[in-house]
PDB file of C-alpha atoms and ligand atoms in Angstrom:
ATOM      1  CA  UNK A   1     -75.844  -0.738 101.383  1.00  0.00           C
ATOM      2  CA  UNK A   2     -73.960   2.597 100.116  1.00  0.00           C
ATOM      3  CA  UNK A   3     -73.967   5.460 102.509  1.00  0.00           C
ATOM      4  CA  UNK A   4     -76.007   7.900  99.567  1.00  0.00           C
ATOM      5  CA  UNK A   5     -78.563   5.827  99.678  1.00  0.00           C
ATOM      6  CA  UNK A   6     -81.851   5.780 101.998  1.00  0.00           C
ATOM      7  CA  UNK A   7     -84.827   3.560 102.674  1.00  0.00           C
ATOM      8  CA  UNK A   8     -87.774   5.709 103.097  1.00  0.00           C
ATOM      9  CA  UNK A   9     -91.166   3.577 105.090  1.00  0.00           C
ATOM     10  CA  UNK A  10     -94.361   4.837 104.441  1.00  0.00           C
ATOM     11  CA  UNK A  11     -96.927   5.019 107.335  1.00  0.00           C
ATOM     12  CA  UNK A  12     -96.903   1.536 108.476  1.00  0.00           C
ATOM     13  CA  UNK A  13     -99.192   2.707 111.167  1.00  0.00           C
ATOM     14  CA  UNK A  14    -102.253   0.780 112.915  1.00  0.00           C
ATOM     15  CA  UNK A  15    -104.834   2.567 111.385  1.00  0.00           C
ATOM     16  CA  UNK A  16    -103.831   1.312 107.870  1.00  0.00           C
ATOM     17  CA  UNK A  17    -103.505  -2.364 108.682  1.00  0.00           C
ATOM     18  CA  UNK A  18    -106.374  -4.543 107.897  1.00  0.00           C
ATOM     19  CA  UNK A  19    -109.393  -3.859 110.764  1.00  0.00           C
ATOM     20  CA  UNK A  20    -108.051  -0.399 110.848  1.00  0.00           C
ATOM     21  CA  UNK A  21    -110.282   2.547 110.078  1.00  0.00           C
ATOM     22  CA  UNK A  22    -108.485   2.987 107.053  1.00  0.00           C
ATOM     23  CA  UNK A  23    -107.270  -0.402 106.655  1.00  0.00           C
ATOM     24  CA  UNK A  24    -105.080  -0.752 103.518  1.00  0.00           C
ATOM     25  CA  UNK A  25    -105.492  -4.618 102.165  1.00  0.00           C
ATOM     26  CA  UNK A  26    -102.325  -6.851 102.915  1.00  0.00           C
ATOM     27  CA  UNK A  27    -100.592  -4.071 104.575  1.00  0.00           C
ATOM     28  CA  UNK A  28     -99.857  -6.369 107.528  1.00  0.00           C
ATOM     29  CA  UNK A  29     -97.995  -8.753 105.085  1.00  0.00           C
ATOM     30  CA  UNK A  30     -95.297  -6.232 104.194  1.00  0.00           C
ATOM     31  CA  UNK A  31     -93.906  -6.083 107.205  1.00  0.00           C
ATOM     32  CA  UNK A  32     -91.555  -8.983 107.467  1.00  0.00           C
ATOM     33  CA  UNK A  33     -90.115  -7.803 104.092  1.00  0.00           C
ATOM     34  CA  UNK A  34     -89.924  -4.539 104.888  1.00  0.00           C
ATOM     35  CA  UNK A  35     -87.638  -5.316 108.456  1.00  0.00           C
ATOM     36  CA  UNK A  36     -85.555  -7.639 106.359  1.00  0.00           C
ATOM     37  CA  UNK A  37     -84.979  -4.918 103.455  1.00  0.00           C
ATOM     38  CA  UNK A  38     -84.575  -2.295 106.349  1.00  0.00           C
ATOM     39  CA  UNK A  39     -81.427  -4.491 107.078  1.00  0.00           C
ATOM     40  CA  UNK A  40     -79.979  -3.195 103.806  1.00  0.00           C
ATOM     41  CA  UNK A  41     -79.510   0.041 104.846  1.00  0.00           C
ATOM     42  CA  UNK A  42     -77.548   2.221 107.137  1.00  0.00           C
ATOM     43  CA  UNK A  43     -79.947   4.988 106.531  1.00  0.00           C
ATOM     44  CA  UNK A  44     -83.763   4.542 107.075  1.00  0.00           C
ATOM     45  CA  UNK A  45     -86.654   7.398 107.333  1.00  0.00           C
ATOM     46  CA  UNK A  46     -89.812   6.454 108.780  1.00  0.00           C
ATOM     47  CA  UNK A  47     -92.820   8.717 108.486  1.00  0.00           C
ATOM     48  CA  UNK A  48     -96.025   8.472 109.998  1.00  0.00           C
ATOM     49  CA  UNK A  49     -99.142  10.507 109.473  1.00  0.00           C
ATOM     50  CA  UNK A  50    -100.191  12.596 111.961  1.00  0.00           C
ATOM     51  CA  UNK A  51    -103.240  14.348 112.104  1.00  0.00           C
ATOM     52  CA  UNK A  52    -104.903  16.592 114.954  1.00  0.00           C
ATOM     53  CA  UNK A  53    -108.221  15.596 116.025  1.00  0.00           C
ATOM     54  CA  UNK A  54    -110.704  17.593 113.520  1.00  0.00           C
ATOM     55  CA  UNK A  55    -108.108  17.548 111.003  1.00  0.00           C
ATOM     56  CA  UNK A  56    -109.318  19.211 107.535  1.00  0.00           C
ATOM     57  CA  UNK A  57    -109.042  15.904 105.478  1.00  0.00           C
ATOM     58  CA  UNK A  58    -111.308  13.533 107.639  1.00  0.00           C
ATOM     59  CA  UNK A  59    -114.910  13.505 106.265  1.00  0.00           C
ATOM     60  CA  UNK A  60    -116.039  13.809 109.853  1.00  0.00           C
ATOM     61  CA  UNK A  61    -114.703  17.600 109.710  1.00  0.00           C
ATOM     62  CA  UNK A  62    -117.103  18.460 106.753  1.00  0.00           C
ATOM     63  CA  UNK A  63    -120.927  17.804 108.218  1.00  0.00           C
ATOM     64  CA  UNK A  64    -122.618  16.279 105.111  1.00  0.00           C
ATOM     65  CA  UNK A  65    -120.143  15.045 103.514  1.00  0.00           C
ATOM     66  CA  UNK A  66    -119.296  11.428 103.420  1.00  0.00           C
ATOM     67  CA  UNK A  67    -116.007   9.319 103.444  1.00  0.00           C
ATOM     68  CA  UNK A  68    -114.690   8.829  99.878  1.00  0.00           C
ATOM     69  CA  UNK A  69    -115.772  12.135  98.553  1.00  0.00           C
ATOM     70  CA  UNK A  70    -113.983  14.904  97.472  1.00  0.00           C
ATOM     71  CA  UNK A  71    -113.590  17.805  99.033  1.00  0.00           C
ATOM     72  CA  UNK A  72    -112.614  21.188  97.326  1.00  0.00           C
ATOM     73  CA  UNK A  73    -109.745  22.679  99.645  1.00  0.00           C
ATOM     74  CA  UNK A  74    -107.788  25.652  99.465  1.00  0.00           C
ATOM     75  CA  UNK A  75    -104.672  24.072  97.813  1.00  0.00           C
ATOM     76  CA  UNK A  76    -107.040  21.821  95.156  1.00  0.00           C
ATOM     77  CA  UNK A  77    -109.113  18.417  95.896  1.00  0.00           C
ATOM     78  CA  UNK A  78    -108.722  17.003  98.415  1.00  0.00           C
ATOM     79  CA  UNK A  79    -110.268  13.337  99.286  1.00  0.00           C
ATOM     80  CA  UNK A  80    -112.204  12.702 102.747  1.00  0.00           C
ATOM     81  CA  UNK A  81    -111.168  10.319 104.719  1.00  0.00           C
ATOM     82  CA  UNK A  82    -112.427   8.301 107.814  1.00  0.00           C
ATOM     83  CA  UNK A  83    -111.094   9.720 110.525  1.00  0.00           C
ATOM     84  CA  UNK A  84    -107.330   7.958 110.907  1.00  0.00           C
ATOM     85  CA  UNK A  85    -103.968   8.427 112.461  1.00  0.00           C
ATOM     86  CA  UNK A  86    -104.513  11.024 115.124  1.00  0.00           C
ATOM     87  CA  UNK A  87    -101.710  12.643 117.112  1.00  0.00           C
ATOM     88  CA  UNK A  88    -100.887  10.617 120.244  1.00  0.00           C
ATOM     89  CA  UNK A  89    -103.757   7.598 120.001  1.00  0.00           C
ATOM     90  CA  UNK A  90    -102.556   3.721 119.427  1.00  0.00           C
ATOM     91  CA  UNK A  91    -103.773   3.982 115.759  1.00  0.00           C
ATOM     92  CA  UNK A  92    -101.364   6.472 114.776  1.00  0.00           C
ATOM     93  CA  UNK A  93     -98.383   4.116 116.628  1.00  0.00           C
ATOM     94  CA  UNK A  94     -96.254   1.949 114.495  1.00  0.00           C
ATOM     95  CA  UNK A  95     -97.484  -1.717 113.728  1.00  0.00           C
ATOM     96  CA  UNK A  96     -95.775  -3.635 116.443  1.00  0.00           C
ATOM     97  CA  UNK A  97     -94.112  -6.183 113.973  1.00  0.00           C
ATOM     98  CA  UNK A  98     -92.547  -3.000 112.664  1.00  0.00           C
ATOM     99  CA  UNK A  99     -88.556  -3.771 113.603  1.00  0.00           C
ATOM    100  CA  UNK A 100     -86.266  -0.900 112.369  1.00  0.00           C
ATOM    101  CA  UNK A 101     -84.595   0.345 116.131  1.00  0.00           C
ATOM    102  CA  UNK A 102     -81.673   1.404 113.465  1.00  0.00           C
ATOM    103  CA  UNK A 103     -83.804   4.434 111.661  1.00  0.00           C
ATOM    104  CA  UNK A 104     -82.709   7.937 112.510  1.00  0.00           C
ATOM    105  CA  UNK A 105     -85.456   9.818 111.366  1.00  0.00           C
ATOM    106  CA  UNK A 106     -89.084   9.399 112.252  1.00  0.00           C
ATOM    107  CA  UNK A 107     -90.769  12.268 109.858  1.00  0.00           C
ATOM    108  CA  UNK A 108     -94.353  13.278 111.066  1.00  0.00           C
ATOM    109  CA  UNK A 109     -96.630  14.949 108.643  1.00  0.00           C
ATOM    110  CA  UNK A 110    -100.179  16.001 108.369  1.00  0.00           C
ATOM    111  CA  UNK A 111    -100.355  17.743 111.297  1.00  0.00           C
ATOM    112  CA  UNK A 112    -101.736  21.144 110.239  1.00  0.00           C
ATOM    113  CA  UNK A 113    -105.252  21.091 110.745  1.00  0.00           C
ATOM    114  CA  UNK A 114    -105.615  22.886 106.971  1.00  0.00           C
ATOM    115  CA  UNK A 115    -103.365  20.921 105.221  1.00  0.00           C
ATOM    116  CA  UNK A 116    -103.062  17.161 104.596  1.00  0.00           C
ATOM    117  CA  UNK A 117     -99.656  15.825 103.596  1.00  0.00           C
ATOM    118  CA  UNK A 118     -99.738  12.513 101.922  1.00  0.00           C
ATOM    119  CA  UNK A 119     -95.983  13.522 100.678  1.00  0.00           C
ATOM    120  CA  UNK A 120     -93.383  13.125 102.999  1.00  0.00           C
ATOM    121  CA  UNK A 121     -91.452  16.150 101.384  1.00  0.00           C
ATOM    122  CA  UNK A 122     -94.440  18.561 100.509  1.00  0.00           C
ATOM    123  CA  UNK A 123     -97.682  19.414 101.569  1.00  0.00           C
ATOM    124  CA  UNK A 124    -100.712  19.435 100.170  1.00  0.00           C
ATOM    125  CA  UNK A 125    -100.450  23.134  99.623  1.00  0.00           C
ATOM    126  CA  UNK A 126     -97.503  21.828  97.153  1.00  0.00           C
ATOM    127  CA  UNK A 127     -95.102  24.622  98.755  1.00  0.00           C
ATOM    128  CA  UNK A 128     -94.719  23.797 102.360  1.00  0.00           C
ATOM    129  CA  UNK A 129     -91.556  21.594 102.585  1.00  0.00           C
ATOM    130  CA  UNK A 130     -91.364  19.260 105.706  1.00  0.00           C
ATOM    131  CA  UNK A 131     -87.711  19.763 105.491  1.00  0.00           C
ATOM    132  CA  UNK A 132     -87.125  16.117 104.599  1.00  0.00           C
ATOM    133  CA  UNK A 133     -85.035  17.040 101.732  1.00  0.00           C
ATOM    134  CA  UNK A 134     -82.499  19.003 103.932  1.00  0.00           C
ATOM    135  CA  UNK A 135     -81.827  15.937 106.224  1.00  0.00           C
ATOM    136  CA  UNK A 136     -80.992  13.978 103.111  1.00  0.00           C
ATOM    137  CA  UNK A 137     -79.359  16.060 101.353  1.00  0.00           C
ATOM    138  CA  UNK A 138     -77.299  17.407 105.017  1.00  0.00           C
ATOM    139  CA  UNK A 139     -75.937  13.980 104.639  1.00  0.00           C
ATOM    140  CA  UNK A 140     -75.366  13.630 101.035  1.00  0.00           C
ATOM    141  CA  UNK A 141     -78.063  11.312 100.304  1.00  0.00           C
ATOM    142  CA  UNK A 142     -79.253  11.367  96.479  1.00  0.00           C
ATOM    143  CA  UNK A 143     -80.572   8.109  95.988  1.00  0.00           C
ATOM    144  CA  UNK A 144     -83.821   6.881  98.229  1.00  0.00           C
ATOM    145  CA  UNK A 145     -85.812   4.012  97.899  1.00  0.00           C
ATOM    146  CA  UNK A 146     -90.041   4.119  99.148  1.00  0.00           C
ATOM    147  CA  UNK A 147     -92.071   1.277 100.403  1.00  0.00           C
ATOM    148  CA  UNK A 148     -94.869   1.244 102.614  1.00  0.00           C
ATOM    149  CA  UNK A 149     -98.728   2.158 102.481  1.00  0.00           C
ATOM    150  CA  UNK A 150    -100.544   3.514 100.553  1.00  0.00           C
ATOM    151  CA  UNK A 151     -98.919   3.042  97.676  1.00  0.00           C
ATOM    152  CA  UNK A 152    -101.476   5.285  95.279  1.00  0.00           C
ATOM    153  CA  UNK A 153    -101.136   7.759  97.694  1.00  0.00           C
ATOM    154  CA  UNK A 154     -98.575   8.275 100.512  1.00  0.00           C
ATOM    155  CA  UNK A 155     -95.844   6.564  98.858  1.00  0.00           C
ATOM    156  CA  UNK A 156     -96.235   7.680  95.524  1.00  0.00           C
ATOM    157  CA  UNK A 157     -96.794  11.188  96.110  1.00  0.00           C
ATOM    158  CA  UNK A 158     -93.393  10.689  98.389  1.00  0.00           C
ATOM    159  CA  UNK A 159     -91.834   8.933  95.577  1.00  0.00           C
ATOM    160  CA  UNK A 160     -93.172  11.443  92.814  1.00  0.00           C
ATOM    161  CA  UNK A 161     -91.837  14.376  94.826  1.00  0.00           C
ATOM    162  CA  UNK A 162     -88.848  12.965  95.663  1.00  0.00           C
ATOM    163  CA  UNK A 163     -88.051  13.355  91.704  1.00  0.00           C
ATOM    164  CA  UNK A 164     -88.556  17.017  92.282  1.00  0.00           C
ATOM    165  CA  UNK A 165     -85.571  17.135  94.289  1.00  0.00           C
ATOM    166  CA  UNK A 166     -83.313  15.573  92.061  1.00  0.00           C
ATOM    167  CA  UNK A 167     -83.334  12.315  93.917  1.00  0.00           C
ATOM    168  CA  UNK A 168     -83.103   9.169  92.537  1.00  0.00           C
ATOM    169  CA  UNK A 169     -86.026   7.310  93.165  1.00  0.00           C
ATOM    170  CA  UNK A 170     -86.827   3.438  93.484  1.00  0.00           C
ATOM    171  CA  UNK A 171     -90.249   2.628  94.329  1.00  0.00           C
ATOM    172  CA  UNK A 172     -90.515  -1.483  95.804  1.00  0.00           C
ATOM    173  CA  UNK A 173     -93.907  -2.748  94.622  1.00  0.00           C
ATOM    174  CA  UNK A 174     -93.606  -6.090  96.874  1.00  0.00           C
ATOM    175  CA  UNK A 175     -93.255  -4.168  99.629  1.00  0.00           C
ATOM    176  CA  UNK A 176     -95.700  -1.592  99.151  1.00  0.00           C
ATOM    177  CA  UNK A 177     -99.734  -2.250  99.017  1.00  0.00           C
ATOM    178  CA  UNK A 178    -102.592   0.112  97.843  1.00  0.00           C
ATOM    179  CA  UNK A 179    -106.209   1.388  98.463  1.00  0.00           C
ATOM    180  CA  UNK A 180    -107.189   1.358  94.891  1.00  0.00           C
ATOM    181  CA  UNK A 181    -110.019   4.088  95.130  1.00  0.00           C
ATOM    182  CA  UNK A 182    -111.707   4.826  91.529  1.00  0.00           C
ATOM    183  CA  UNK A 183    -108.162   3.705  89.509  1.00  0.00           C
ATOM    184  CA  UNK A 184    -106.092   5.310  92.134  1.00  0.00           C
ATOM    185  CA  UNK A 185    -103.406   2.665  92.237  1.00  0.00           C
ATOM    186  CA  UNK A 186    -103.163   2.444  87.943  1.00  0.00           C
ATOM    187  CA  UNK A 187    -102.809   6.196  88.024  1.00  0.00           C
ATOM    188  CA  UNK A 188    -100.489   6.129  90.414  1.00  0.00           C
ATOM    189  CA  UNK A 189     -98.112   3.815  88.675  1.00  0.00           C
ATOM    190  CA  UNK A 190     -98.326   6.206  85.907  1.00  0.00           C
ATOM    191  CA  UNK A 191     -97.441   9.334  87.384  1.00  0.00           C
ATOM    192  CA  UNK A 192     -94.378   7.588  89.265  1.00  0.00           C
ATOM    193  CA  UNK A 193     -93.845   6.077  85.733  1.00  0.00           C
ATOM    194  CA  UNK A 194     -93.693   9.663  84.178  1.00  0.00           C
ATOM    195  CA  UNK A 195     -92.160  11.409  86.805  1.00  0.00           C
ATOM    196  CA  UNK A 196     -88.947   8.441  86.362  1.00  0.00           C
ATOM    197  CA  UNK A 197     -89.158   6.711  89.470  1.00  0.00           C
ATOM    198  CA  UNK A 198     -88.133   2.862  88.720  1.00  0.00           C
ATOM    199  CA  UNK A 199     -90.373   0.238  90.191  1.00  0.00           C
ATOM    200  CA  UNK A 200     -88.118  -2.700  91.145  1.00  0.00           C
ATOM    201  CA  UNK A 201     -88.406  -5.771  92.749  1.00  0.00           C
ATOM    202  CA  UNK A 202     -85.752  -6.622  95.513  1.00  0.00           C
ATOM    203  CA  UNK A 203     -83.589  -8.402  94.082  1.00  0.00           C
ATOM    204  CA  UNK A 204     -83.210  -6.339  91.215  1.00  0.00           C
ATOM    205  CA  UNK A 205     -82.503  -3.934  94.245  1.00  0.00           C
ATOM    206  CA  UNK A 206     -80.114  -5.774  96.146  1.00  0.00           C
ATOM    207  CA  UNK A 207     -78.678  -8.063  92.926  1.00  0.00           C
TER     208      UNK A 207
HETATM  209  C1  LIG B 301    -102.830   7.915 103.622  1.00  0.00           C
HETATM  210  C2  LIG B 301    -104.583   8.910 103.219  1.00  0.00           C
HETATM  211  C3  LIG B 301    -104.786   9.626 103.892  1.00  0.00           C
HETATM  212  C4  LIG B 301    -101.727   7.192 103.127  1.00  0.00           C
HETATM  213  C5  LIG B 301    -102.776   8.866 104.690  1.00  0.00           C
HETATM  214  O1  LIG B 301    -100.625   7.013 103.871  1.00  0.00           O
HETATM  215  O2  LIG B 301    -101.256   6.674 102.063  1.00  0.00           O
HETATM  216  N1  LIG B 301    -104.070   7.553 102.658  1.00  0.00           N
HETATM  217  N2  LIG B 301    -103.515   9.562 104.965  1.00  0.00           N
HETATM  218 ZN1  LIG B 302    -103.631  10.685 106.535  1.00  0.00          ZN
END
């Protein structure tokens, strides 16, 4: 596939797979599809949710707070999650069946203790860049295709933020799975629509 296009595979890590602390239903079912899709791309980026122990997005860091409650962070509302993807742990590793050896970049995000980062482009303060925009621009990449988990959090935010950097963006629904917390999946689809993200099937993409 063309040199100006990249596939971004979001957070296909053990802790997001069924049975994990933040398991996404069907997260493991899309691995084969993603492996195959990745073979169509010369440029592939893998993202990795990568939190320090005691990260602010963990309910366990806020005594008296429960998981899935919303916490008022300095940058706005933040969902409190079960501990997940702690840097250097097995839970933060990619699923062992993910097989994309030609991926050129592994982008870690969420390692700053006081700021979460669903998006692979901008942290939750909506100011701090991860550097992914520069990596893509310096390679002349103008179109991205996004898939992975979770559709309604890291995939959706990454897709919408990419539009802010003037990239053309497609999201592959059949290669993504969502958490669906209080309507978040519908909301994510709506937000992607408004942002100008194309929601595509693999056959539309590959032709
Ligand atoms: C994610 C919640 C917390 C994701 C990451 O990958 O969608 N969701 N951290
Ligand atoms: Zn996280």
